[in-house]
Amino acid sequence: MEEEQVVVSFCISTYKREAIVEALVLNILSSSNPYFEVVVVDDCSGDGTIKRLSDITDTRLRVFEREQRGGGSACWYDALEKGKGRWLFQVLDRDWIDISKMDLLIQTLRELENSNVSFAVAGEKLSEDEKVYICKEGEETLQEFALRFSHPTGQIFRKSEWDMLENKEQYFMDEKYGIYPHGYLYTILGNKNKGAYILFDICDKKHYNQRVIKTVSGVYSTRTDKKEWFWPESRFRLLTLAAENVELIEKKEYIKEFMLSRYVNFFYAVTLEWYNNCQNEILKIRYGRNDIETNYMSLMVNGFDYITLFREYLEHNRFWWADDNFYSILCNVDQQLVKWLIEWTNELRKQS
């Protein structure tokens, strides 16, 4: 296929899932649409992946193998780099694509290109009535996408913008940026460019649960920062990285409001996780479910530690935007959260 014909490259990274990735590739290639390609990068699986895919004769498929094992994020980056299409659509080997919507996807991406959109996210917000929602460059795009940690399948970059991003490789290669580094790229792009949601279910998320296939891939075996995502250490690491990278946002007067909203959203998400875990603790007591591993008191102590750690972090780094007004608002938020946690703790104790 001539390069100029390729509207979208489906950039697939894979490791030790030969049957699954073959099924995914064959599914995408079963579409008769000529305006896409499939790029697969294998992360030194050492199984039959390369042989299986090499036996596929469709010219819309290109297959590569890394010279040495790099891990999930590194492989994602390589797959995106190999794409030749005007749009780079990231796909994980264990996910899926609804090819009945291929023509609509191609049409939508062409329209986004004409609207000067630099990236799109599919599979997060779904609608049967609309096909796309475009956010204005600057504050609107940042509010929706900046510094977010999203599932990789359905992250779509306009290649011209992707190629111009400087030092983007660090976000994929450096472990401190976590396993979902796309939010940093959205922050950079969103300052001056539009972002968009693709609202129809091209990622087939409605059937995702039917397609989850557990396999021992060893994706995280070499990572030094891998912890259970819902524990405070992991969540606080994400928040500190967000704080360290607010300089990516050019609109300086927006930073204070942006970080405060991130703090509130962050703490709300964490407390929901604590709530679910504390409910597990109640189940252990009420129904004798000792197989559930939670520690009620540890969870609550960590809740109060979060408030202290975040305040200390801001003080230590002496952010210029953390002025008296910011701290006044933050103190009010802290007080509300502390009050809520105390009331919630007492209520849980009554239930148990």
mmCIF file of C-alpha atoms in Angstrom:
data_model
loop_
_atom_site.group_PDB
_atom_site.id
_atom_site.type_symbol
_atom_site.label_atom_id
_atom_site.label_comp_id
_atom_site.label_asym_id
_atom_site.label_seq_id
_atom_site.Cartn_x
_atom_site.Cartn_y
_atom_site.Cartn_z
ATOM 1 C CA MET A 1 0.000 0.000 0.000
ATOM 2 C CA GLU A 2 1.278 3.482 -0.872
ATOM 3 C CA GLU A 3 2.152 5.456 2.217
ATOM 4 C CA GLU A 4 -0.051 8.448 1.345
ATOM 5 C CA GLN A 5 -3.094 6.178 1.289
ATOM 6 C CA VAL A 6 -2.700 5.181 4.929
ATOM 7 C CA VAL A 7 -5.042 7.259 7.073
ATOM 8 C CA VAL A 8 -4.525 5.294 10.310
ATOM 9 C CA SER A 9 -1.905 2.867 11.602
ATOM 10 C CA PHE A 10 -3.086 0.384 14.227
ATOM 11 C CA CYS A 11 0.078 0.180 16.327
ATOM 12 C CA ILE A 12 0.053 -3.054 18.332
ATOM 13 C CA SER A 13 2.590 -4.047 20.998
ATOM 14 C CA THR A 14 2.734 -7.665 22.104
ATOM 15 C CA TYR A 15 4.533 -10.055 24.425
ATOM 16 C CA LYS A 16 3.962 -13.822 24.761
ATOM 17 C CA ARG A 17 0.411 -13.775 23.466
ATOM 18 C CA GLU A 18 0.852 -15.340 20.040
ATOM 19 C CA ALA A 19 -2.676 -16.719 19.640
ATOM 20 C CA ILE A 20 -4.356 -13.592 20.996
ATOM 21 C CA VAL A 21 -2.412 -11.124 18.888
ATOM 22 C CA GLU A 22 -2.888 -13.256 15.768
ATOM 23 C CA ALA A 23 -6.656 -13.218 16.310
ATOM 24 C CA LEU A 24 -6.583 -9.431 16.829
ATOM 25 C CA VAL A 25 -4.540 -8.831 13.665
ATOM 26 C CA LEU A 26 -6.701 -11.118 11.527
ATOM 27 C CA ASN A 27 -9.825 -9.417 12.857
ATOM 28 C CA ILE A 28 -8.586 -5.947 11.856
ATOM 29 C CA LEU A 29 -7.355 -7.160 8.468
ATOM 30 C CA SER A 30 -10.739 -8.724 7.747
ATOM 31 C CA SER A 31 -11.961 -5.195 7.044
ATOM 32 C CA SER A 32 -11.970 -4.410 3.332
ATOM 33 C CA ASN A 33 -11.142 -0.752 3.922
ATOM 34 C CA PRO A 34 -7.853 0.055 2.112
ATOM 35 C CA TYR A 35 -6.927 3.142 4.130
ATOM 36 C CA PHE A 36 -5.281 1.566 7.174
ATOM 37 C CA GLU A 37 -2.290 -0.538 8.113
ATOM 38 C CA VAL A 38 -1.481 -2.817 11.046
ATOM 39 C CA VAL A 39 1.930 -2.515 12.705
ATOM 40 C CA VAL A 40 2.979 -5.096 15.297
ATOM 41 C CA VAL A 41 6.071 -4.843 17.496
ATOM 42 C CA ASP A 42 6.962 -7.979 19.461
ATOM 43 C CA ASP A 43 8.923 -7.448 22.676
ATOM 44 C CA CYS A 44 11.232 -10.475 22.281
ATOM 45 C CA SER A 45 8.527 -13.006 23.161
ATOM 46 C CA GLY A 46 10.612 -15.947 22.006
ATOM 47 C CA ASP A 47 7.464 -17.911 21.179
ATOM 48 C CA GLY A 48 5.647 -18.374 17.882
ATOM 49 C CA THR A 49 4.430 -14.776 17.531
ATOM 50 C CA ILE A 50 6.751 -13.715 14.714
ATOM 51 C CA LYS A 51 6.217 -16.956 12.771
ATOM 52 C CA ARG A 52 2.426 -16.753 13.038
ATOM 53 C CA LEU A 53 2.280 -13.140 11.915
ATOM 54 C CA SER A 54 4.874 -13.603 9.168
ATOM 55 C CA ASP A 55 2.634 -16.223 7.589
ATOM 56 C CA ILE A 56 -0.053 -13.570 7.027
ATOM 57 C CA THR A 57 0.318 -12.284 3.459
ATOM 58 C CA ASP A 58 -1.848 -9.156 3.667
ATOM 59 C CA THR A 59 0.319 -6.207 2.566
ATOM 60 C CA ARG A 60 -1.407 -3.955 5.102
ATOM 61 C CA LEU A 61 0.500 -5.769 7.875
ATOM 62 C CA ARG A 62 4.067 -4.968 8.966
ATOM 63 C CA VAL A 63 5.758 -6.947 11.762
ATOM 64 C CA PHE A 64 8.841 -6.047 13.815
ATOM 65 C CA GLU A 65 10.733 -7.613 16.719
ATOM 66 C CA ARG A 66 12.709 -5.624 19.272
ATOM 67 C CA GLU A 67 16.380 -6.492 19.616
ATOM 68 C CA GLN A 68 16.074 -6.752 23.397
ATOM 69 C CA ARG A 69 13.279 -6.906 25.944
ATOM 70 C CA GLY A 70 12.081 -3.410 26.851
ATOM 71 C CA GLY A 71 8.812 -3.792 28.748
ATOM 72 C CA GLY A 72 5.296 -2.582 28.030
ATOM 73 C CA SER A 73 5.799 1.173 27.656
ATOM 74 C CA ALA A 74 8.955 0.844 25.554
ATOM 75 C CA CYS A 75 7.171 -1.526 23.196
ATOM 76 C CA TRP A 76 4.192 0.823 22.943
ATOM 77 C CA TYR A 77 6.541 3.640 21.960
ATOM 78 C CA ASP A 78 8.267 1.551 19.292
ATOM 79 C CA ALA A 79 4.933 0.510 17.796
ATOM 80 C CA LEU A 80 3.793 4.131 17.550
ATOM 81 C CA GLU A 81 7.125 5.144 16.013
ATOM 82 C CA LYS A 82 6.771 2.493 13.280
ATOM 83 C CA GLY A 83 3.384 3.727 12.101
ATOM 84 C CA LYS A 84 3.267 5.473 8.707
ATOM 85 C CA GLY A 85 -0.360 6.552 8.741
ATOM 86 C CA ARG A 86 -1.539 10.114 9.223
ATOM 87 C CA TRP A 87 -2.936 8.921 12.576
ATOM 88 C CA LEU A 88 -1.311 6.493 15.037
ATOM 89 C CA PHE A 89 -3.863 4.354 16.905
ATOM 90 C CA GLN A 90 -2.356 2.467 19.868
ATOM 91 C CA VAL A 91 -3.717 -1.018 20.562
ATOM 92 C CA LEU A 92 -2.746 -3.592 23.202
ATOM 93 C CA ASP A 93 -2.561 -7.204 22.100
ATOM 94 C CA ARG A 94 -5.287 -8.300 24.540
ATOM 95 C CA ASP A 95 -7.827 -5.689 23.406
ATOM 96 C CA TRP A 96 -10.060 -5.534 20.347
ATOM 97 C CA ILE A 97 -11.250 -3.351 17.469
ATOM 98 C CA ASP A 98 -14.799 -3.275 16.113
ATOM 99 C CA ILE A 99 -14.185 -3.446 12.357
ATOM 100 C CA SER A 100 -17.846 -2.731 11.600
ATOM 101 C CA LYS A 101 -16.954 0.850 12.519
ATOM 102 C CA MET A 102 -13.755 1.014 10.431
ATOM 103 C CA ASP A 103 -15.229 3.193 7.671
ATOM 104 C CA LEU A 104 -16.664 5.556 10.261
ATOM 105 C CA LEU A 105 -13.285 5.767 12.008
ATOM 106 C CA ILE A 106 -11.480 6.662 8.771
ATOM 107 C CA GLN A 107 -14.085 9.312 7.965
ATOM 108 C CA THR A 108 -13.895 10.755 11.493
ATOM 109 C CA LEU A 109 -10.092 10.947 11.508
ATOM 110 C CA ARG A 110 -10.144 12.810 8.206
ATOM 111 C CA GLU A 111 -12.602 15.297 9.686
ATOM 112 C CA LEU A 112 -10.466 15.711 12.830
ATOM 113 C CA GLU A 113 -7.465 16.413 10.649
ATOM 114 C CA ASN A 114 -9.393 19.149 8.852
ATOM 115 C CA SER A 115 -10.323 20.580 12.253
ATOM 116 C CA ASN A 116 -6.651 20.744 13.325
ATOM 117 C CA VAL A 117 -7.029 18.208 16.132
ATOM 118 C CA SER A 118 -3.686 16.839 17.342
ATOM 119 C CA PHE A 119 -4.832 13.755 19.275
ATOM 120 C CA ALA A 120 -7.960 11.775 20.087
ATOM 121 C CA VAL A 121 -9.042 9.288 22.730
ATOM 122 C CA ALA A 122 -11.435 6.441 21.931
ATOM 123 C CA GLY A 123 -13.233 4.040 24.240
ATOM 124 C CA GLU A 124 -13.544 6.283 27.309
ATOM 125 C CA LYS A 125 -16.747 8.190 26.571
ATOM 126 C CA LEU A 126 -19.368 6.469 24.445
ATOM 127 C CA SER A 127 -22.428 7.832 22.675
ATOM 128 C CA GLU A 128 -24.862 6.357 20.186
ATOM 129 C CA ASP A 129 -26.045 9.818 19.125
ATOM 130 C CA GLU A 130 -22.761 11.590 18.381
ATOM 131 C CA LYS A 131 -19.523 10.406 16.814
ATOM 132 C CA VAL A 132 -16.979 12.909 18.129
ATOM 133 C CA TYR A 133 -16.513 15.707 20.660
ATOM 134 C CA ILE A 134 -13.734 18.250 20.063
ATOM 135 C CA CYS A 135 -12.187 20.266 22.912
ATOM 136 C CA LYS A 136 -10.753 23.692 22.217
ATOM 137 C CA GLU A 137 -7.008 24.164 22.482
ATOM 138 C CA GLY A 138 -5.694 25.403 25.820
ATOM 139 C CA GLU A 139 -7.793 25.280 28.951
ATOM 140 C CA GLU A 140 -10.600 23.020 27.668
ATOM 141 C CA THR A 141 -8.281 20.344 26.291
ATOM 142 C CA LEU A 142 -6.047 20.513 29.366
ATOM 143 C CA GLN A 143 -9.016 20.148 31.693
ATOM 144 C CA GLU A 144 -10.120 17.000 29.856
ATOM 145 C CA PHE A 145 -6.830 15.281 29.070
ATOM 146 C CA ALA A 146 -3.767 16.758 30.794
ATOM 147 C CA LEU A 147 -1.750 14.538 33.143
ATOM 148 C CA ARG A 148 -4.272 11.724 32.941
ATOM 149 C CA PHE A 149 -3.465 8.024 33.204
ATOM 150 C CA SER A 150 -5.633 6.165 30.705
ATOM 151 C CA HIS A 151 -5.790 2.627 29.362
ATOM 152 C CA PRO A 152 -3.475 2.570 26.290
ATOM 153 C CA THR A 153 -5.834 1.089 23.690
ATOM 154 C CA GLY A 154 -7.606 3.925 21.907
ATOM 155 C CA GLN A 155 -4.942 6.608 22.344
ATOM 156 C CA ILE A 156 -4.658 8.191 18.883
ATOM 157 C CA PHE A 157 -1.986 10.690 17.843
ATOM 158 C CA ARG A 158 -1.834 12.735 14.658
ATOM 159 C CA LYS A 159 1.487 11.681 13.202
ATOM 160 C CA SER A 160 2.576 15.177 12.157
ATOM 161 C CA GLU A 161 2.160 16.332 15.761
ATOM 162 C CA TRP A 162 3.679 13.134 17.200
ATOM 163 C CA ASP A 163 6.808 13.588 15.086
ATOM 164 C CA MET A 164 7.282 17.154 16.341
ATOM 165 C CA LEU A 165 7.110 16.222 20.042
ATOM 166 C CA GLU A 166 10.567 16.635 21.568
ATOM 167 C CA ASN A 167 11.900 14.129 24.109
ATOM 168 C CA LYS A 168 8.636 12.155 24.081
ATOM 169 C CA GLU A 169 10.535 8.900 24.438
ATOM 170 C CA GLN A 170 11.405 9.707 28.069
ATOM 171 C CA TYR A 171 7.773 9.427 29.127
ATOM 172 C CA PHE A 172 7.641 5.854 27.840
ATOM 173 C CA MET A 173 11.126 4.732 28.867
ATOM 174 C CA ASP A 174 11.533 6.325 32.306
ATOM 175 C CA GLU A 175 9.772 4.241 34.951
ATOM 176 C CA LYS A 176 8.921 7.259 37.085
ATOM 177 C CA TYR A 177 6.206 8.251 34.607
ATOM 178 C CA GLY A 178 4.293 5.066 35.368
ATOM 179 C CA ILE A 179 2.710 2.601 32.991
ATOM 180 C CA TYR A 180 0.340 5.084 31.308
ATOM 181 C CA PRO A 181 2.484 8.050 30.172
ATOM 182 C CA HIS A 182 0.127 9.471 27.556
ATOM 183 C CA GLY A 183 -1.209 12.234 29.792
ATOM 184 C CA TYR A 184 2.133 14.013 29.659
ATOM 185 C CA LEU A 185 2.001 14.130 25.863
ATOM 186 C CA TYR A 186 -1.586 15.398 26.007
ATOM 187 C CA THR A 187 -0.428 18.185 28.322
ATOM 188 C CA ILE A 188 2.234 19.312 25.858
ATOM 189 C CA LEU A 189 -0.028 19.030 22.822
ATOM 190 C CA GLY A 190 -3.067 20.500 24.567
ATOM 191 C CA ASN A 191 -1.439 23.856 25.251
ATOM 192 C CA LYS A 192 -1.744 24.907 21.617
ATOM 193 C CA ASN A 193 -3.799 22.158 19.981
ATOM 194 C CA LYS A 194 -7.242 20.614 20.160
ATOM 195 C CA GLY A 195 -7.995 17.180 21.574
ATOM 196 C CA ALA A 196 -11.040 15.033 20.862
ATOM 197 C CA TYR A 197 -13.108 12.120 22.119
ATOM 198 C CA ILE A 198 -14.231 9.563 19.566
ATOM 199 C CA LEU A 199 -17.641 8.623 20.932
ATOM 200 C CA PHE A 200 -18.591 5.498 18.986
ATOM 201 C CA ASP A 201 -17.296 2.204 20.359
ATOM 202 C CA ILE A 202 -14.426 1.484 17.960
ATOM 203 C CA CYS A 203 -12.464 -0.186 20.793
ATOM 204 C CA ASP A 204 -15.384 -2.560 21.429
ATOM 205 C CA LYS A 205 -15.362 -1.667 25.112
ATOM 206 C CA LYS A 206 -18.940 -2.847 25.475
ATOM 207 C CA HIS A 207 -17.658 -6.376 25.005
ATOM 208 C CA TYR A 208 -14.325 -5.878 26.734
ATOM 209 C CA ASN A 209 -15.108 -8.089 29.732
ATOM 210 C CA GLN A 210 -15.807 -10.991 27.395
ATOM 211 C CA ARG A 211 -12.379 -10.606 25.846
ATOM 212 C CA VAL A 212 -10.221 -10.448 28.977
ATOM 213 C CA ILE A 213 -7.888 -13.423 28.789
ATOM 214 C CA LYS A 214 -5.531 -13.879 31.721
ATOM 215 C CA THR A 215 -2.009 -14.811 30.808
ATOM 216 C CA VAL A 216 1.362 -14.726 32.535
ATOM 217 C CA SER A 217 3.287 -12.253 30.401
ATOM 218 C CA GLY A 218 5.897 -10.967 32.854
ATOM 219 C CA VAL A 219 5.256 -7.411 31.644
ATOM 220 C CA TYR A 220 5.964 -5.908 35.063
ATOM 221 C CA SER A 221 8.612 -8.350 36.288
ATOM 222 C CA THR A 222 11.510 -5.932 35.757
ATOM 223 C CA ARG A 223 9.817 -2.751 36.955
ATOM 224 C CA THR A 224 11.092 -1.195 40.181
ATOM 225 C CA ASP A 225 8.071 1.066 40.757
ATOM 226 C CA LYS A 226 5.289 -1.475 40.277
ATOM 227 C CA LYS A 227 2.878 -1.522 43.202
ATOM 228 C CA GLU A 228 -0.811 -2.254 43.464
ATOM 229 C CA TRP A 229 -2.422 0.759 41.819
ATOM 230 C CA PHE A 230 -4.927 1.478 44.608
ATOM 231 C CA TRP A 231 -2.412 1.737 47.479
ATOM 232 C CA PRO A 232 -1.427 5.201 48.738
ATOM 233 C CA GLU A 233 2.220 4.919 47.693
ATOM 234 C CA SER A 234 1.216 4.441 44.059
ATOM 235 C CA ARG A 235 -1.460 7.138 44.048
ATOM 236 C CA PHE A 236 0.720 9.712 45.769
ATOM 237 C CA ARG A 237 3.502 9.062 43.233
ATOM 238 C CA LEU A 238 1.106 9.971 40.412
ATOM 239 C CA LEU A 239 0.092 13.192 42.143
ATOM 240 C CA THR A 240 3.663 14.308 42.806
ATOM 241 C CA LEU A 241 4.557 13.678 39.166
ATOM 242 C CA ALA A 242 1.600 15.810 38.127
ATOM 243 C CA ALA A 243 2.835 18.603 40.395
ATOM 244 C CA GLU A 244 6.366 18.312 39.014
ATOM 245 C CA ASN A 245 5.099 18.677 35.463
ATOM 246 C CA VAL A 246 2.709 21.618 35.704
ATOM 247 C CA GLU A 247 5.324 23.704 33.916
ATOM 248 C CA LEU A 248 4.189 21.889 30.781
ATOM 249 C CA ILE A 249 1.122 24.138 30.916
ATOM 250 C CA GLU A 250 1.892 27.511 29.360
ATOM 251 C CA LYS A 251 -1.120 29.399 30.697
ATOM 252 C CA LYS A 252 0.423 30.265 34.064
ATOM 253 C CA GLU A 253 -2.704 31.774 35.616
ATOM 254 C CA TYR A 254 -4.488 28.493 34.981
ATOM 255 C CA ILE A 255 -2.004 26.331 36.879
ATOM 256 C CA LYS A 256 -3.330 27.078 40.371
ATOM 257 C CA GLU A 257 -6.902 26.122 39.497
ATOM 258 C CA PHE A 258 -5.723 23.133 37.501
ATOM 259 C CA MET A 259 -3.645 21.669 40.326
ATOM 260 C CA LEU A 260 -6.333 22.293 42.926
ATOM 261 C CA SER A 261 -8.909 20.464 40.807
ATOM 262 C CA ARG A 262 -6.438 17.614 40.307
ATOM 263 C CA TYR A 263 -5.866 17.437 44.055
ATOM 264 C CA VAL A 264 -9.582 17.239 44.810
ATOM 265 C CA ASN A 265 -10.274 14.683 42.057
ATOM 266 C CA PHE A 266 -7.278 12.656 43.135
ATOM 267 C CA PHE A 267 -8.260 12.526 46.779
ATOM 268 C CA TYR A 268 -11.843 11.698 45.886
ATOM 269 C CA ALA A 269 -10.718 8.728 43.770
ATOM 270 C CA VAL A 270 -8.423 7.470 46.509
ATOM 271 C CA THR A 271 -11.063 7.704 49.210
ATOM 272 C CA LEU A 272 -13.435 5.685 47.055
ATOM 273 C CA GLU A 273 -10.797 2.969 46.869
ATOM 274 C CA TRP A 274 -10.368 3.103 50.644
ATOM 275 C CA TYR A 275 -14.107 2.862 51.068
ATOM 276 C CA ASN A 276 -14.257 -0.314 48.965
ATOM 277 C CA ASN A 277 -11.352 -1.835 50.859
ATOM 278 C CA CYS A 278 -12.855 -0.926 54.224
ATOM 279 C CA GLN A 279 -16.097 -2.560 53.153
ATOM 280 C CA ASN A 280 -14.019 -5.676 52.526
ATOM 281 C CA GLU A 281 -12.774 -5.390 56.090
ATOM 282 C CA ILE A 282 -16.375 -5.339 57.300
ATOM 283 C CA LEU A 283 -17.128 -8.446 55.230
ATOM 284 C CA LYS A 284 -14.250 -10.198 56.969
ATOM 285 C CA ILE A 285 -15.759 -9.429 60.371
ATOM 286 C CA ARG A 286 -19.414 -9.959 59.555
ATOM 287 C CA TYR A 287 -19.188 -13.021 57.323
ATOM 288 C CA GLY A 288 -15.896 -14.565 58.367
ATOM 289 C CA ARG A 289 -14.266 -13.862 54.993
ATOM 290 C CA ASN A 290 -10.685 -14.007 56.234
ATOM 291 C CA ASP A 291 -9.484 -14.641 52.684
ATOM 292 C CA ILE A 292 -9.987 -10.945 51.906
ATOM 293 C CA GLU A 293 -6.692 -9.184 52.522
ATOM 294 C CA THR A 294 -7.208 -5.639 53.761
ATOM 295 C CA ASN A 295 -6.044 -3.712 56.779
ATOM 296 C CA TYR A 296 -8.699 -1.304 58.006
ATOM 297 C CA MET A 297 -6.570 0.793 60.351
ATOM 298 C CA SER A 298 -3.697 0.981 57.910
ATOM 299 C CA LEU A 299 -6.045 2.283 55.230
ATOM 300 C CA MET A 300 -7.397 5.035 57.456
ATOM 301 C CA VAL A 301 -3.963 6.113 58.714
ATOM 302 C CA ASN A 302 -2.805 6.394 55.101
ATOM 303 C CA GLY A 303 -5.811 8.590 54.416
ATOM 304 C CA PHE A 304 -4.659 11.235 56.873
ATOM 305 C CA ASP A 305 -1.041 10.837 55.724
ATOM 306 C CA TYR A 306 -2.076 11.873 52.221
ATOM 307 C CA ILE A 307 -3.144 15.312 53.340
ATOM 308 C CA THR A 308 0.097 15.877 55.221
ATOM 309 C CA LEU A 309 2.325 14.546 52.448
ATOM 310 C CA PHE A 310 0.766 16.713 49.759
ATOM 311 C CA ARG A 311 1.050 19.876 51.838
ATOM 312 C CA GLU A 312 4.672 19.094 52.702
ATOM 313 C CA TYR A 313 5.454 18.443 49.064
ATOM 314 C CA LEU A 314 4.144 21.840 47.966
ATOM 315 C CA GLU A 315 6.013 23.601 50.774
ATOM 316 C CA HIS A 316 9.271 21.829 49.991
ATOM 317 C CA ASN A 317 9.142 22.714 46.292
ATOM 318 C CA ARG A 318 8.050 26.300 46.987
ATOM 319 C CA PHE A 319 5.742 26.559 43.979
ATOM 320 C CA TRP A 320 5.314 30.199 43.052
ATOM 321 C CA TRP A 321 1.621 29.665 42.356
ATOM 322 C CA ALA A 322 0.995 28.223 45.838
ATOM 323 C CA ASP A 323 0.208 31.626 47.338
ATOM 324 C CA ASP A 324 -1.884 32.487 50.405
ATOM 325 C CA ASN A 325 -5.134 32.239 48.457
ATOM 326 C CA PHE A 326 -4.237 28.777 47.187
ATOM 327 C CA TYR A 327 -3.368 27.551 50.674
ATOM 328 C CA SER A 328 -6.555 29.051 52.069
ATOM 329 C CA ILE A 329 -8.608 27.061 49.576
ATOM 330 C CA LEU A 330 -6.471 23.978 50.135
ATOM 331 C CA CYS A 331 -6.870 24.207 53.911
ATOM 332 C CA ASN A 332 -10.625 24.366 53.469
ATOM 333 C CA VAL A 333 -10.511 21.242 51.303
ATOM 334 C CA ASP A 334 -8.306 19.503 53.880
ATOM 335 C CA GLN A 335 -10.713 20.355 56.682
ATOM 336 C CA GLN A 336 -13.666 19.025 54.738
ATOM 337 C CA LEU A 337 -11.829 15.808 53.907
ATOM 338 C CA VAL A 338 -10.659 15.270 57.486
ATOM 339 C CA LYS A 339 -14.176 15.842 58.798
ATOM 340 C CA TRP A 340 -15.591 13.453 56.212
ATOM 341 C CA LEU A 341 -12.997 10.772 56.982
ATOM 342 C CA ILE A 342 -13.684 10.945 60.717
ATOM 343 C CA GLU A 343 -17.447 10.700 60.226
ATOM 344 C CA TRP A 344 -17.013 7.902 57.722
ATOM 345 C CA THR A 345 -14.687 5.972 60.042
ATOM 346 C CA ASN A 346 -17.173 6.173 62.902
ATOM 347 C CA GLU A 347 -20.011 5.038 60.665
ATOM 348 C CA LEU A 348 -18.019 2.023 59.435
ATOM 349 C CA ARG A 349 -17.233 1.079 63.015
ATOM 350 C CA LYS A 350 -20.948 1.124 63.831
ATOM 351 C CA GLN A 351 -21.705 -1.127 60.867
ATOM 352 C CA SER A 352 -19.055 -3.660 61.842
#
